[in-house]
């Protein structure tokens, strides 16, 4: 949470506040603030705590950590300090900001005060050389960079040293991301340790955040003060007097969607509806639009141009709400945002407080509602693969880099280390900052420096994540003040009952929904079918694992685009499928309602514009038979599904692929692509009777399985079937991940 577009409420104290008429620096600072907030009268004044921060940076050249609530005016501090330092001959301010939306808002705010700001991020690579030249010529007052740029080889080696040497002020926005004790740790932020160490003596540093408890605050302050004396910490109360918090408990996902349709227009102004998954955001958006509500979706899948349009539509109140994942979080600034609704509980009360803090910054009243779901904890578990890897896997990575004698890319390391790509990349970034590895052209190398595995710290962080989840359960169930509860989670010493939330003042949100809205929601969530894209390239490094597969999968050996009944992250079919496919769920025949829905998926597939398989020669050809993927864990479920589809579709059941060994299918779902493919590459074979059936019935076949995550089981099975004579392979699964 932060305040990236300061308005009069963001620190513009008018006459009556403390003032020091003989302090010319203070007078100058207040004049800059007046320009920043657009006050032509020139009467705006910094609050005393804002002035204390500015004075520490400009007069004392200190390092400071400001932990203050959203709307306090943290960005006013660093823009005022920038103007004052630049007038005194200091180099440009460098602001490390996590999100593009934040950068856009900050550049606009800076321009109002005559501060020339430029940004370097993934969206403007064509401008980087020009911007670097402008910085070198002293034409830029503020340079905003993403933390990911700090870890880019070219930027780190060619730009960062010179930038560190000339920086007049370093600002670390959303500084809680530095600490792995926090809820939103980002390894790229740890690169700041190196930049801090390289700053010339006396370079002021400002770190800001609104979501740091005492442990995170101490950790960030310690990192800021490394080699530069103790950092000044300015921590204020985190009360948000404009927010009215509440929880509405409803029986299921359909009731929650129906509630949104019935009550969204009753909420003040425009706002944000947060969901836990992309699939849920898309489902909710489709349903609400169908009910005539002006909403748009905003997720990690949304293209940059569409994101910007959605942001502008919300800023201009052209939509009632954006239905968003956490992709719309830090950095989005709309002071008059009237409400935030959560369709499902985040896994951390601090993350929750950060998101609800988007509301009510510039208005006296904003509503905040949480609609928890029974599926929330299953979704938490699905996305919980964030713990630092065990020491053996870390040592294996270091050994592989040391023995390679050359840089290794992440895909090449996947062939050696059994970690999913995102987790492997995170681990490497941490090791980079610890000095054990280094990112270079072409990948990663080992430095040979000694490195210790901090098992105690990693275990504590894991326990912290579990404690955060329990705290979120407690928030939903508490009968005490909700604002006080959240403030205590942030170790806010001034926490006291707010008098406004549903527990303090009584329930204020009507939980009722009409039969019509509920029927529509059930229909939306019961709509089956999502596409399953096939794998088209083999993973890098397979020959090194003894598997002779590389490059593009030949078109004649690929699967077609398939179908799944739903995603495990759906709030509709996902809720039905998660218990059915849970790790310890009992095996049994496919339930009748599930089979009927699968048949509906097939009927819709047959009617689709491209036909059954646009990438096989006879695109409109109906499948000629059904083949099953053998399952060791759910053989009855998969077998009954394949036979049921064949029976209803009046297709011959041609048989199942055969296992070639007991170990092949036992591949952890969290393994990376290379390791999965290595285990699967020789796990199946086409039995003679199935080969004969394929030869006797030429044409595409339906390939039936229970679940697809990485897509490699389907890719391997499709390759075998195509090589055995199948005219095409059409994957059909109950559930897809993501």
XYZ file of C-alpha atoms in Angstrom:
738
model
C 0.000 0.000 0.000
C 1.292 3.411 -0.793
C 0.243 6.862 -1.821
C 1.695 7.548 -5.207
C -0.292 10.620 -6.190
C -0.277 12.958 -3.220
C -3.294 15.164 -2.862
C -4.140 17.681 -0.167
C -4.921 14.812 2.219
C -1.497 13.299 1.623
C 0.360 15.638 3.888
C -0.741 19.111 2.870
C -1.140 20.636 6.302
C -2.661 24.100 6.051
C -2.088 27.012 8.426
C -2.383 25.973 12.021
C 0.225 23.211 11.783
C 3.623 23.556 13.364
C 5.924 25.896 11.450
C 9.413 27.265 11.925
C 9.528 30.708 10.268
C 13.288 31.035 10.659
C 13.931 27.669 8.978
C 14.470 28.536 5.319
C 14.760 24.868 4.333
C 11.335 24.211 5.826
C 9.875 27.187 3.955
C 11.416 25.957 0.726
C 10.083 22.438 1.336
C 6.547 23.704 1.920
C 6.693 25.687 -1.315
C 7.633 22.537 -3.255
C 4.751 20.674 -1.586
C 2.316 23.367 -2.698
C 3.431 22.843 -6.309
C 3.207 19.088 -5.907
C -0.381 19.066 -4.640
C -1.525 21.846 -6.973
C -2.140 24.463 -4.296
C -1.968 27.881 -6.051
C -2.407 29.686 -2.728
C 0.895 28.298 -1.511
C -0.505 27.579 1.935
C 0.112 23.821 1.962
C 2.429 22.656 4.740
C 4.242 19.413 5.393
C 3.128 17.588 8.489
C 5.722 17.496 11.235
C 6.514 13.815 10.672
C 6.855 14.422 6.908
C 9.152 17.357 7.585
C 11.211 15.217 9.953
C 11.750 12.703 7.139
C 12.622 15.409 4.582
C 15.057 17.088 6.963
C 16.742 13.780 7.729
C 17.328 13.177 4.017
C 18.252 16.681 2.852
C 19.951 18.206 5.862
C 21.454 15.153 7.564
C 21.864 12.826 4.544
C 20.560 9.927 6.637
C 18.987 6.603 5.792
C 15.364 6.441 6.866
C 12.511 3.929 6.910
C 9.003 5.376 6.873
C 6.201 2.993 7.870
C 2.982 4.944 7.558
C -0.584 4.265 6.504
C -1.836 4.715 2.976
C -2.673 8.359 2.334
C -0.083 9.675 4.804
C 2.020 11.228 2.063
C 5.128 9.084 1.650
C 5.587 10.037 -1.997
C 5.370 13.706 -1.033
C 8.432 13.130 1.148
C 10.633 11.798 -1.600
C 9.500 14.248 -4.273
C 10.012 17.246 -1.974
C 13.408 15.857 -0.920
C 14.331 15.315 -4.577
C 13.579 18.914 -5.507
C 15.585 20.246 -2.572
C 18.566 17.958 -3.165
C 18.673 18.718 -6.902
C 18.731 22.454 -6.168
C 21.772 21.788 -4.009
C 23.639 20.011 -6.798
C 22.837 16.397 -5.933
C 22.512 13.728 -8.589
C 19.200 12.224 -9.678
C 16.879 10.356 -7.365
C 16.532 6.653 -8.126
C 13.186 5.164 -7.109
C 12.841 1.383 -7.102
C 9.161 0.633 -7.733
C 7.525 -2.768 -8.185
C 4.731 -2.131 -10.672
C 4.149 -0.215 -13.896
C 0.936 1.347 -12.571
C 2.885 2.790 -9.667
C 5.462 4.231 -12.071
C 2.832 5.901 -14.231
C 1.236 7.587 -11.220
C 4.556 8.728 -9.818
C 5.774 10.228 -13.100
C 2.549 12.242 -13.347
C 2.897 13.445 -9.745
C 6.521 14.484 -10.295
C 5.701 16.492 -13.421
C 3.216 18.594 -11.462
C 6.092 19.869 -9.344
C 8.378 20.448 -12.317
C 10.402 17.326 -11.548
C 11.627 15.562 -14.691
C 10.983 11.847 -14.222
C 11.742 8.910 -16.496
C 11.172 5.202 -16.059
C 12.994 2.050 -17.159
C 10.830 -1.058 -17.241
C 9.874 -4.000 -19.420
C 7.320 -1.932 -21.366
C 9.766 0.614 -22.854
C 13.036 -1.139 -23.864
C 13.269 0.996 -27.000
C 13.726 4.075 -24.760
C 16.416 2.710 -22.428
C 19.464 4.048 -24.311
C 17.914 7.496 -24.621
C 17.023 7.562 -20.934
C 20.522 6.451 -19.901
C 21.967 9.299 -21.954
C 19.582 11.825 -20.380
C 20.610 10.648 -16.910
C 24.295 10.985 -17.836
C 23.696 14.556 -19.049
C 21.922 15.498 -15.836
C 18.599 16.082 -17.604
C 16.634 13.666 -15.415
C 15.674 14.419 -11.808
C 14.032 11.070 -11.031
C 14.687 7.667 -12.528
C 12.169 4.948 -11.669
C 13.315 1.357 -12.158
C 11.700 -1.977 -11.438
C 13.482 -4.312 -9.003
C 13.829 -6.843 -11.850
C 16.038 -4.356 -13.740
C 18.504 -4.384 -10.844
C 19.083 -8.080 -11.503
C 19.469 -7.727 -15.277
C 23.038 -8.486 -16.348
C 23.414 -5.471 -18.663
C 21.830 -3.052 -16.203
C 23.749 -4.421 -13.222
C 27.136 -4.398 -14.955
C 26.895 -1.397 -17.272
C 24.407 1.029 -15.728
C 24.137 0.332 -12.006
C 27.762 1.161 -10.986
C 27.614 4.605 -12.563
C 24.113 5.185 -11.262
C 25.107 4.247 -7.726
C 28.080 6.616 -7.906
C 25.962 9.620 -8.951
C 22.658 8.993 -7.165
C 21.529 11.895 -5.027
C 18.774 9.970 -3.249
C 17.801 6.304 -3.344
C 14.142 5.524 -2.662
C 12.947 1.981 -2.033
C 9.177 1.886 -2.480
C 7.177 -0.996 -0.954
C 10.238 -1.763 1.146
C 8.581 -4.699 2.917
C 9.400 -6.669 -0.255
C 13.071 -6.660 0.822
C 12.417 -8.930 3.780
C 11.815 -12.645 3.471
C 10.068 -12.436 6.858
C 7.268 -10.541 5.126
C 4.188 -11.688 3.231
C 5.355 -10.351 -0.144
C 9.081 -11.091 -0.275
C 10.584 -10.507 -3.740
C 14.129 -11.784 -4.321
C 14.902 -9.098 -6.900
C 14.620 -6.525 -4.116
C 17.570 -8.133 -2.365
C 19.809 -6.786 -5.131
C 19.348 -3.469 -3.324
C 21.774 -4.684 -0.673
C 24.547 -4.509 -3.241
C 23.456 -1.065 -4.424
C 23.272 0.214 -0.850
C 26.816 -0.979 -0.227
C 28.075 0.797 -3.369
C 26.510 4.191 -2.632
C 29.011 6.947 -1.799
C 29.199 7.855 1.870
C 26.501 10.343 2.813
C 24.011 9.400 0.100
C 20.562 9.622 1.665
C 18.261 6.608 1.383
C 14.511 6.478 1.984
C 12.516 3.260 2.282
C 8.726 3.422 2.483
C 5.923 0.974 3.156
C 2.520 0.758 4.792
C 2.515 -3.001 5.391
C 5.336 -3.996 7.705
C 4.968 -5.552 11.135
C 7.647 -5.095 13.788
C 9.792 -8.019 12.598
C 9.833 -6.834 8.972
C 10.433 -3.238 10.047
C 13.487 -4.284 12.077
C 14.821 -6.420 9.217
C 14.472 -3.666 6.613
C 15.961 -1.053 8.952
C 18.931 -3.327 9.612
C 19.534 -3.808 5.886
C 19.248 -0.066 5.247
C 21.722 0.769 7.964
C 24.401 -1.684 6.863
C 27.698 0.186 6.896
C 25.982 3.561 7.292
C 25.001 3.729 10.918
C 21.568 3.128 12.403
C 18.643 3.970 10.126
C 15.996 6.430 11.287
C 12.626 4.685 11.613
C 9.472 6.795 11.460
C 6.478 4.637 12.218
C 2.977 6.020 12.641
C -0.481 4.627 13.418
C -2.030 2.593 10.602
C -5.681 3.351 11.335
C -7.824 3.962 8.240
C -10.767 5.981 9.528
C -12.554 5.948 6.180
C -12.859 2.152 5.959
C -15.880 0.193 7.174
C -14.961 -3.493 7.336
C -17.334 -6.445 7.157
C -17.583 -10.162 6.391
C -20.516 -11.752 4.566
C -20.674 -15.528 4.922
C -22.570 -17.257 2.139
C -23.119 -20.989 1.498
C -21.211 -21.429 -1.766
C -19.650 -19.808 -4.815
C -22.985 -19.412 -6.583
C -24.426 -17.447 -3.672
C -21.339 -15.212 -3.617
C -21.627 -14.429 -7.343
C -25.357 -13.822 -6.966
C -24.673 -11.516 -4.020
C -22.282 -9.462 -6.152
C -24.865 -9.172 -8.925
C -27.560 -8.067 -6.478
C -25.532 -5.667 -4.334
C -22.586 -4.352 -6.359
C -24.462 -1.253 -7.512
C -25.406 -0.496 -3.896
C -21.753 -0.026 -2.926
C -20.421 3.549 -2.979
C -18.697 4.867 -6.086
C -16.524 2.486 -8.061
C -14.145 -0.129 -6.717
C -12.329 -3.429 -6.979
C -13.565 -7.004 -6.626
C -10.557 -9.197 -5.799
C -10.451 -12.935 -6.572
C -7.835 -15.539 -5.674
C -7.344 -16.907 -9.202
C -7.412 -15.802 -12.811
C -10.142 -18.328 -13.559
C -12.358 -16.925 -10.806
C -11.848 -13.373 -12.087
C -12.839 -14.386 -15.599
C -15.869 -16.356 -14.384
C -17.099 -13.520 -12.186
C -16.574 -10.924 -14.927
C -18.545 -12.966 -17.461
C -21.446 -13.468 -15.048
C -21.619 -9.854 -13.870
C -21.489 -8.551 -17.425
C -24.278 -10.922 -18.313
C -26.323 -9.319 -15.535
C -25.767 -5.896 -17.089
C -23.094 -4.624 -14.708
C -20.220 -2.464 -15.999
C -17.162 -4.476 -14.966
C -13.884 -5.538 -16.532
C -11.276 -8.132 -15.590
C -7.664 -7.406 -14.631
C -5.307 -10.364 -14.148
C -1.817 -11.595 -14.881
C -3.094 -12.701 -18.294
C -4.303 -9.217 -19.221
C -2.155 -7.555 -21.877
C -0.375 -4.332 -20.882
C -2.475 -2.166 -23.202
C -5.684 -3.705 -21.850
C -4.460 -3.209 -18.288
C -3.853 0.470 -18.899
C -7.306 0.847 -20.466
C -8.925 -0.945 -17.527
C -7.082 1.268 -15.038
C -8.157 4.395 -16.896
C -11.766 3.194 -17.061
C -11.801 2.697 -13.294
C -10.060 6.023 -12.659
C -12.662 7.721 -14.853
C -15.566 5.837 -13.196
C -16.549 4.351 -16.544
C -16.843 0.940 -14.881
C -18.410 0.034 -11.574
C -15.554 -2.303 -10.717
C -12.499 -4.136 -11.920
C -12.640 -7.840 -11.096
C -8.988 -8.452 -10.369
C -6.359 -10.758 -8.997
C -3.436 -9.468 -6.937
C -1.997 -8.219 -10.261
C -3.917 -5.032 -9.401
C -2.240 -4.242 -6.115
C 0.684 -2.090 -5.171
C 0.868 0.956 -7.342
C -2.741 1.480 -8.376
C -3.889 4.830 -7.052
C -7.481 6.065 -7.073
C -8.081 8.283 -4.029
C -11.883 8.147 -4.375
C -12.105 4.350 -4.654
C -15.354 3.609 -2.857
C -15.154 -0.105 -2.083
C -13.096 -3.272 -2.125
C -14.797 -6.675 -2.113
C -12.884 -9.951 -1.835
C -14.431 -12.987 -3.494
C -12.421 -15.413 -1.360
C -9.916 -14.830 1.445
C -6.262 -13.978 0.798
C -3.895 -16.187 2.797
C -2.435 -13.334 4.864
C -4.174 -10.586 6.850
C -1.298 -8.238 6.007
C -1.786 -8.892 2.286
C -5.506 -8.373 2.840
C -4.922 -5.049 4.589
C -2.661 -3.979 1.747
C -5.378 -4.652 -0.833
C -8.265 -3.099 1.087
C -6.085 -0.028 1.603
C -6.650 0.862 -2.039
C -10.081 2.178 -0.922
C -11.046 5.336 0.883
C -7.878 7.359 0.519
C -9.562 10.532 -0.669
C -13.133 10.028 0.525
C -14.663 10.035 3.981
C -16.328 6.644 3.637
C -15.512 3.402 1.820
C -16.873 -0.108 2.233
C -14.677 -3.204 2.557
C -16.273 -6.647 2.436
C -14.847 -10.152 2.550
C -16.870 -13.022 1.079
C -14.915 -16.116 2.196
C -15.330 -19.446 0.422
C -14.962 -23.076 1.383
C -12.450 -23.501 -1.434
C -10.111 -20.761 -0.201
C -7.767 -23.035 1.728
C -7.507 -25.494 -1.154
C -6.422 -22.589 -3.360
C -3.911 -21.452 -0.706
C -2.400 -24.935 -0.745
C -2.262 -25.027 -4.518
C -0.268 -21.788 -4.671
C 1.845 -22.492 -1.579
C 4.975 -23.692 -3.389
C 7.107 -20.811 -2.123
C 9.325 -22.275 0.596
C 13.077 -22.164 0.084
C 14.185 -25.576 -1.273
C 15.833 -28.225 0.933
C 19.596 -27.971 1.329
C 20.271 -31.038 -0.838
C 18.622 -29.407 -3.862
C 20.471 -26.142 -3.279
C 23.808 -27.956 -3.029
C 22.960 -29.940 -6.151
C 22.407 -26.673 -8.028
C 25.686 -25.180 -6.801
C 27.557 -28.347 -7.741
C 26.044 -28.401 -11.223
C 27.091 -24.794 -11.817
C 30.580 -25.406 -10.473
C 31.113 -28.507 -12.610
C 29.712 -27.028 -15.819
C 32.664 -24.751 -16.487
C 30.332 -22.382 -18.345
C 27.137 -20.450 -17.641
C 23.996 -22.562 -17.390
C 20.549 -21.239 -18.243
C 17.548 -21.998 -16.070
C 16.170 -24.502 -18.640
C 19.548 -26.265 -18.645
C 19.522 -26.409 -14.835
C 16.043 -27.943 -14.903
C 17.616 -31.031 -16.415
C 19.800 -31.331 -13.307
C 17.691 -30.009 -10.434
C 14.176 -31.251 -9.750
C 12.554 -27.881 -9.039
C 9.803 -26.058 -10.863
C 11.053 -23.113 -12.884
C 9.617 -20.321 -10.750
C 10.994 -21.863 -7.565
C 14.386 -22.487 -9.192
C 14.571 -18.878 -10.402
C 13.669 -17.569 -6.945
C 16.332 -19.744 -5.338
C 18.996 -18.520 -7.786
C 18.136 -14.879 -7.088
C 18.539 -15.460 -3.356
C 21.853 -17.263 -3.910
C 22.952 -14.393 -6.145
C 22.463 -11.842 -3.385
C 24.130 -14.214 -0.906
C 27.171 -14.253 -3.216
C 27.081 -17.974 -4.030
C 26.077 -17.575 -7.694
C 26.145 -14.796 -10.260
C 23.943 -14.033 -13.234
C 26.019 -13.508 -16.373
C 25.486 -13.497 -20.112
C 24.123 -16.903 -21.013
C 22.830 -17.877 -17.581
C 24.257 -18.503 -14.121
C 27.682 -19.418 -12.732
C 28.924 -20.449 -9.308
C 31.231 -17.966 -7.579
C 32.981 -20.523 -5.395
C 32.314 -18.378 -2.331
C 31.375 -20.277 0.847
C 27.663 -20.388 1.514
C 25.700 -21.615 4.537
C 22.160 -22.994 4.461
C 20.156 -21.010 7.031
C 17.736 -23.795 7.936
C 16.504 -22.042 11.064
C 15.501 -18.905 9.140
C 13.818 -20.817 6.315
C 11.865 -22.915 8.806
C 10.776 -19.797 10.663
C 9.555 -18.187 7.451
C 7.542 -21.331 6.644
C 5.983 -21.214 10.115
C 5.219 -17.546 9.577
C 3.263 -18.387 6.416
C 1.227 -20.967 8.340
C 0.591 -18.451 11.123
C -0.622 -15.897 8.586
C -3.138 -18.384 7.213
C -4.423 -19.119 10.718
C -4.708 -15.396 11.378
C -6.843 -15.022 8.260
C -9.161 -17.770 9.523
C -9.319 -15.936 12.842
C -10.175 -12.660 11.098
C -13.162 -14.262 9.392
C -14.397 -15.769 12.649
C -13.650 -13.018 15.146
C -16.416 -11.185 16.979
C -14.002 -8.403 17.955
C -13.198 -5.242 16.005
C -11.925 -6.120 12.545
C -9.819 -2.980 12.047
C -8.176 -3.487 15.432
C -7.471 -7.115 14.473
C -5.701 -6.100 11.246
C -3.735 -3.320 12.932
C -2.514 -5.744 15.581
C -1.317 -8.055 12.822
C 0.876 -5.137 11.748
C 2.039 -4.592 15.365
C 0.370 -1.187 15.430
C 0.662 -0.149 19.070
C -2.260 2.265 18.838
C -4.766 -0.385 17.723
C -8.198 0.128 19.294
C -11.811 -0.651 18.352
C -12.874 1.338 15.283
C -16.588 1.659 16.050
C -17.455 1.196 12.361
C -17.009 -2.456 11.353
C -19.769 -5.039 11.408
C -18.637 -6.325 14.807
C -18.458 -2.861 16.369
C -21.572 -1.317 14.845
C -23.588 -4.327 13.726
C -23.868 -6.080 10.382
C -24.506 -3.569 7.631
C -24.328 -5.714 4.484
C -27.530 -7.514 3.483
C -26.632 -11.186 2.817
C -29.788 -11.871 0.829
C -29.884 -12.916 -2.835
C -32.843 -13.440 -5.143
C -33.752 -16.773 -6.667
C -33.271 -15.281 -10.125
C -29.720 -14.106 -9.428
C -28.846 -17.426 -7.803
C -30.165 -19.398 -10.769
C -28.066 -17.288 -13.115
C -24.956 -17.760 -10.978
C -25.449 -21.527 -10.821
C -25.828 -21.621 -14.596
C -22.617 -19.599 -15.081
C -20.586 -21.783 -12.725
C -22.013 -24.982 -14.178
C -20.950 -24.029 -17.688
C -18.364 -26.700 -18.513
C -15.305 -26.722 -20.711
C -11.937 -24.991 -21.064
C -9.324 -25.433 -23.774
C -6.118 -27.368 -23.092
C -3.242 -26.141 -25.223
C -0.805 -28.844 -26.376
C 2.948 -28.833 -25.834
C 4.802 -27.831 -28.985
C 8.454 -27.767 -27.845
C 10.486 -30.309 -25.893
C 12.285 -28.949 -22.789
C 15.923 -27.877 -23.068
C 18.595 -30.294 -21.916
C 16.823 -33.617 -22.467
C 19.771 -35.300 -24.304
C 21.900 -34.678 -21.202
C 19.354 -36.775 -19.287
C 19.607 -39.602 -21.797
C 16.336 -38.694 -23.539
C 16.719 -38.057 -27.257
C 14.077 -35.358 -27.569
C 14.828 -31.747 -28.435
C 13.497 -28.761 -30.334
C 10.021 -28.496 -31.789
C 7.685 -31.453 -31.532
C 6.884 -32.470 -35.142
C 3.359 -31.495 -36.151
C 2.619 -35.124 -36.952
C 3.434 -36.128 -33.360
C 1.615 -33.339 -31.507
C -1.712 -33.509 -29.745
C -4.489 -31.222 -30.900
C -5.891 -28.516 -28.646
C -7.886 -30.471 -26.086
C -10.620 -29.845 -23.561
C -11.000 -30.032 -19.790
C -14.247 -29.985 -17.856
C -12.808 -27.206 -15.670
C -9.747 -25.807 -13.911
C -8.899 -26.773 -10.367
C -8.728 -23.053 -9.576
C -12.285 -22.410 -10.841
C -14.887 -21.383 -8.283
C -17.407 -23.397 -10.301
C -16.266 -26.797 -11.551
C -13.035 -26.456 -9.598
C -15.003 -26.826 -6.366
C -16.550 -30.049 -7.678
C -13.314 -31.488 -9.071
C -10.851 -30.700 -6.273
C -12.311 -33.261 -3.817
C -12.613 -35.838 -6.610
C -8.940 -35.465 -7.557
C -7.480 -34.815 -4.111
C -4.322 -36.761 -3.310
C -5.995 -39.142 -0.862
C -9.453 -39.253 -2.442
C -10.941 -42.722 -2.868
C -10.932 -44.114 -6.403
C -14.323 -44.853 -7.889
C -16.478 -44.545 -10.999
C -16.941 -41.123 -12.544
C -20.007 -39.460 -10.935
C -23.052 -39.188 -13.171
C -23.194 -35.393 -13.031
C -19.529 -35.153 -14.008
C -19.985 -37.529 -16.942
C -23.008 -35.561 -18.159
C -20.978 -32.363 -18.025
C -18.124 -33.998 -19.958
C -20.616 -35.019 -22.639
C -21.741 -31.372 -22.821
C -18.097 -30.370 -23.308
C -17.805 -32.834 -26.189
C -20.985 -31.539 -27.801
C -19.744 -27.959 -27.596
C -16.343 -29.041 -28.924
C -17.956 -30.669 -31.954
C -19.852 -27.452 -32.694
C -16.787 -25.198 -32.334
C -15.747 -23.066 -35.297
C -12.539 -24.940 -35.986
C -14.049 -28.384 -35.762
C -12.608 -31.118 -33.609
C -8.948 -30.663 -34.499
C -7.947 -27.763 -36.742
C -4.304 -28.900 -36.750
C -4.928 -32.377 -38.198
C -5.646 -33.029 -41.880
C -9.335 -33.875 -41.579
C -10.288 -30.961 -39.347
C -13.991 -31.669 -39.029
C -13.629 -35.438 -38.664
C -15.462 -36.956 -35.736
C -13.283 -39.030 -33.384
C -13.206 -42.679 -34.381
C -12.528 -44.072 -30.932
C -11.512 -43.518 -27.315
C -8.154 -44.321 -25.697
C -7.398 -44.061 -21.958
C -4.217 -42.991 -20.210
C -3.481 -45.660 -17.588
C -3.639 -44.447 -13.994
C -2.043 -46.006 -10.937
C -3.859 -43.743 -8.496
C -7.329 -43.504 -10.062
C -7.699 -46.390 -12.535
C -11.427 -46.845 -11.850
C -12.160 -43.146 -12.328
C -10.209 -42.810 -15.584
C -11.423 -46.140 -16.949
C -15.085 -45.423 -16.235
C -14.732 -41.945 -17.721
C -13.230 -43.280 -20.953
C -15.802 -46.063 -21.252
C -18.654 -43.690 -20.384
C -17.596 -41.217 -23.057
C -17.339 -44.048 -25.582
C -20.767 -45.392 -24.640
C -22.579 -42.055 -24.769
C -20.758 -40.991 -27.944
C -21.340 -44.376 -29.596
C -17.611 -44.749 -30.190
C -15.518 -47.856 -29.761
C -13.338 -47.961 -26.673
C -10.036 -48.903 -28.306
C -8.197 -49.613 -25.065
C -5.560 -48.014 -22.873
C -1.875 -47.356 -23.165
C 0.255 -49.746 -21.157
C 2.609 -48.948 -18.297
C 6.160 -50.023 -19.011
C 7.347 -49.817 -15.417
C 6.078 -49.139 -11.902
C 7.955 -45.874 -11.409
C 7.195 -43.821 -14.499
C 3.845 -42.290 -13.577
C 4.941 -41.359 -10.049
C 6.169 -37.903 -10.968
C 5.572 -35.140 -8.458
C 3.292 -32.495 -9.894
C 5.677 -29.846 -8.613
C 8.644 -31.141 -10.629
C 9.967 -29.090 -13.534
C 9.344 -29.941 -17.185
C 12.670 -31.687 -17.860
C 12.349 -33.948 -14.836
C 8.747 -34.833 -15.611
C 9.531 -35.660 -19.202
C 12.538 -37.761 -18.186
C 10.276 -39.870 -15.955
C 7.483 -40.063 -18.523
C 9.493 -40.569 -21.716
C 9.574 -44.349 -21.356
C 6.608 -44.802 -19.024
C 4.039 -45.853 -21.649
C 3.760 -48.123 -24.651
C 1.099 -48.925 -27.246
C -0.065 -52.547 -26.707
C -0.440 -54.739 -29.789
C -4.231 -54.864 -29.552
C -4.454 -51.074 -29.346
C -2.051 -50.701 -32.276
C -4.226 -53.078 -34.301
C -7.364 -51.118 -33.368
C -5.741 -47.853 -34.451
C -4.776 -49.390 -37.772
C -8.306 -50.699 -38.308
C -10.035 -47.402 -37.485
C -8.010 -44.553 -39.031
C -8.798 -41.068 -37.825
C -8.480 -38.928 -34.685
C -8.980 -40.479 -31.253
C -10.060 -39.026 -27.924
C -7.304 -39.447 -25.319
C -8.910 -39.524 -21.848
C -7.173 -38.745 -18.531
C -8.212 -37.321 -15.176
C -5.913 -34.300 -14.852
C -3.323 -32.274 -16.726
C -0.859 -29.903 -15.150
C 2.352 -29.644 -17.144
C 0.912 -31.300 -20.266
C 3.801 -33.748 -20.633
C 1.767 -36.909 -20.022
C -0.555 -35.891 -22.847
C 2.388 -34.940 -25.075
C 4.152 -38.289 -24.574
C 0.944 -40.287 -25.016
C -0.022 -38.326 -28.143
C 3.399 -38.917 -29.697
C 3.074 -42.665 -29.150
C -0.440 -42.792 -30.579
C 0.418 -40.648 -33.608
C 3.437 -42.854 -34.325
C 1.195 -45.898 -34.001
C -1.121 -44.593 -36.724
C -3.683 -42.353 -34.999
C -4.861 -39.652 -37.407
C -4.963 -37.135 -34.581
C -5.092 -37.084 -30.776
C -7.787 -35.048 -28.995
C -7.012 -34.807 -25.240
C -10.003 -34.855 -22.903
C -9.440 -34.484 -19.158
C -11.572 -33.752 -16.152
C -9.407 -30.958 -14.806
C -6.602 -28.655 -15.847
C -4.345 -26.783 -13.469
C -4.164 -22.989 -13.234
